[in-house]
Coordinates of C-alpha atoms in Angstrom, one line a residue:
X6 CA -1.3 16.5 0.2
X7 CA -1.7 15.7 -3.5
X8 CA -5.3 14.7 -4.3
X9 CA -4.7 14.5 -8.1
X10 CA -3.2 11.1 -7.7
X11 CA -5.7 9.9 -5.0
X12 CA -7.8 6.8 -5.5
X13 CA -10.9 7.1 -3.3
X14 CA -12.1 3.5 -4.0
X15 CA -8.7 2.2 -2.8
X16 CA -8.8 4.5 0.2
X17 CA -12.1 2.9 1.2
X18 CA -10.7 -0.6 0.7
X19 CA -7.7 0.2 2.9
X20 CA -9.8 1.8 5.6
X21 CA -12.4 -1.0 5.9
X22 CA -10.4 -4.1 5.1
X23 CA -6.7 -3.4 6.0
X24 CA -7.1 -0.9 8.8
X25 CA -10.5 -2.3 10.0
X26 CA -12.2 1.0 10.8
X27 CA -15.1 3.1 9.7
X28 CA -14.4 6.3 7.8
X29 CA -11.9 6.9 5.1
X30 CA -8.6 8.8 5.3
X31 CA -6.6 9.9 2.3
X32 CA -4.3 6.8 2.4
X33 CA -3.5 7.1 -1.3
X34 CA -2.6 10.8 -1.1
X35 CA -1.1 11.5 2.3
X36 CA 2.1 9.7 3.3
X37 CA 1.3 10.3 7.0
X38 CA -1.8 8.1 6.7
X39 CA -0.1 5.7 4.3
X40 CA 2.7 5.0 6.8
X41 CA 0.0 3.7 9.2
X42 CA -0.8 1.1 6.6
X43 CA 2.8 0.1 6.3
X44 CA 3.0 -0.3 10.1
X45 CA -0.2 -2.4 10.1
X46 CA 1.1 -4.7 7.4
X47 CA 4.4 -5.1 9.2
X48 CA 2.7 -5.9 12.6
X49 CA -0.2 -8.1 11.3
X50 CA 1.4 -10.0 8.4
X51 CA 5.2 -9.5 9.2
X52 CA 5.7 -8.0 5.8
X53 CA 8.8 -6.1 4.8
X54 CA 8.6 -3.0 2.7
X55 CA 10.8 -2.1 -0.3
X56 CA 10.5 1.1 -2.2
X57 CA 12.3 2.3 -5.3
X58 CA 12.0 5.6 -7.2
X59 CA 13.1 5.9 -10.8
X60 CA 12.8 8.2 -13.8
X61 CA 11.3 6.2 -16.5
X62 CA 9.2 6.7 -19.6
X63 CA 6.1 5.1 -18.1
X64 CA 5.3 7.9 -15.7
X65 CA 5.0 5.3 -12.9
X66 CA 7.9 6.6 -10.8
X67 CA 7.5 4.5 -7.6
X68 CA 7.8 0.8 -7.4
X69 CA 6.8 -0.6 -4.0
X70 CA 6.5 -4.1 -2.7
X71 CA 5.6 -5.9 0.4
X72 CA 7.5 -9.1 1.0
X73 CA 6.1 -11.9 3.1
X74 CA 8.9 -14.1 4.5
X75 CA 6.3 -16.7 5.6
X76 CA 5.0 -17.2 2.1
X77 CA 8.3 -16.3 0.4
X78 CA 6.2 -14.0 -1.8
X79 CA 6.5 -10.4 -3.0
X80 CA 3.4 -8.2 -3.7
X81 CA 4.5 -5.4 -6.0
X82 CA 2.8 -2.3 -7.4
X83 CA 3.7 1.0 -9.2
X84 CA 2.3 4.5 -8.9
X85 CA 3.0 8.1 -9.7
X86 CA 3.3 8.8 -5.9
X87 CA 4.7 6.7 -3.1
X88 CA 1.4 6.6 -1.1
X89 CA -0.5 5.4 -4.2
X90 CA 2.0 2.7 -4.9
X91 CA 2.2 1.6 -1.3
X92 CA -1.6 1.3 -1.0
X93 CA -1.8 -0.7 -4.3
X94 CA 0.8 -3.1 -3.0
X95 CA -0.9 -3.3 0.4
X96 CA -4.2 -4.3 -1.2
X97 CA -2.5 -7.1 -3.2
X98 CA -0.7 -8.4 -0.1
X99 CA -3.8 -8.2 2.1
X100 CA -6.0 -10.1 -0.3
X101 CA -3.5 -13.0 -0.4
X102 CA -2.3 -13.0 3.2
X103 CA -5.6 -12.5 4.8
X104 CA -7.2 -15.1 2.6
X105 CA -10.1 -12.8 1.8

């Protein structure tokens, strides 16, 4: 697990708002926990996940988006790791789709 790219504040948001539980897991650093977020977004909001990896000059190697067919809207984010990019995109999607 890579903790150098972790975002503890985002982990807390994902835990309490998206996953609706007390306690924080390393969602932004551990793909095992991150994948639970993907499954939750798919079940609750019927989102589709798209992930791309590229070698670019920005250092942001992962581009991730959740797509909502209901809203015909894509929520995209970038990150140095897949878990970080997924969690960033999940937060954007959640804020719009949950209306909170």
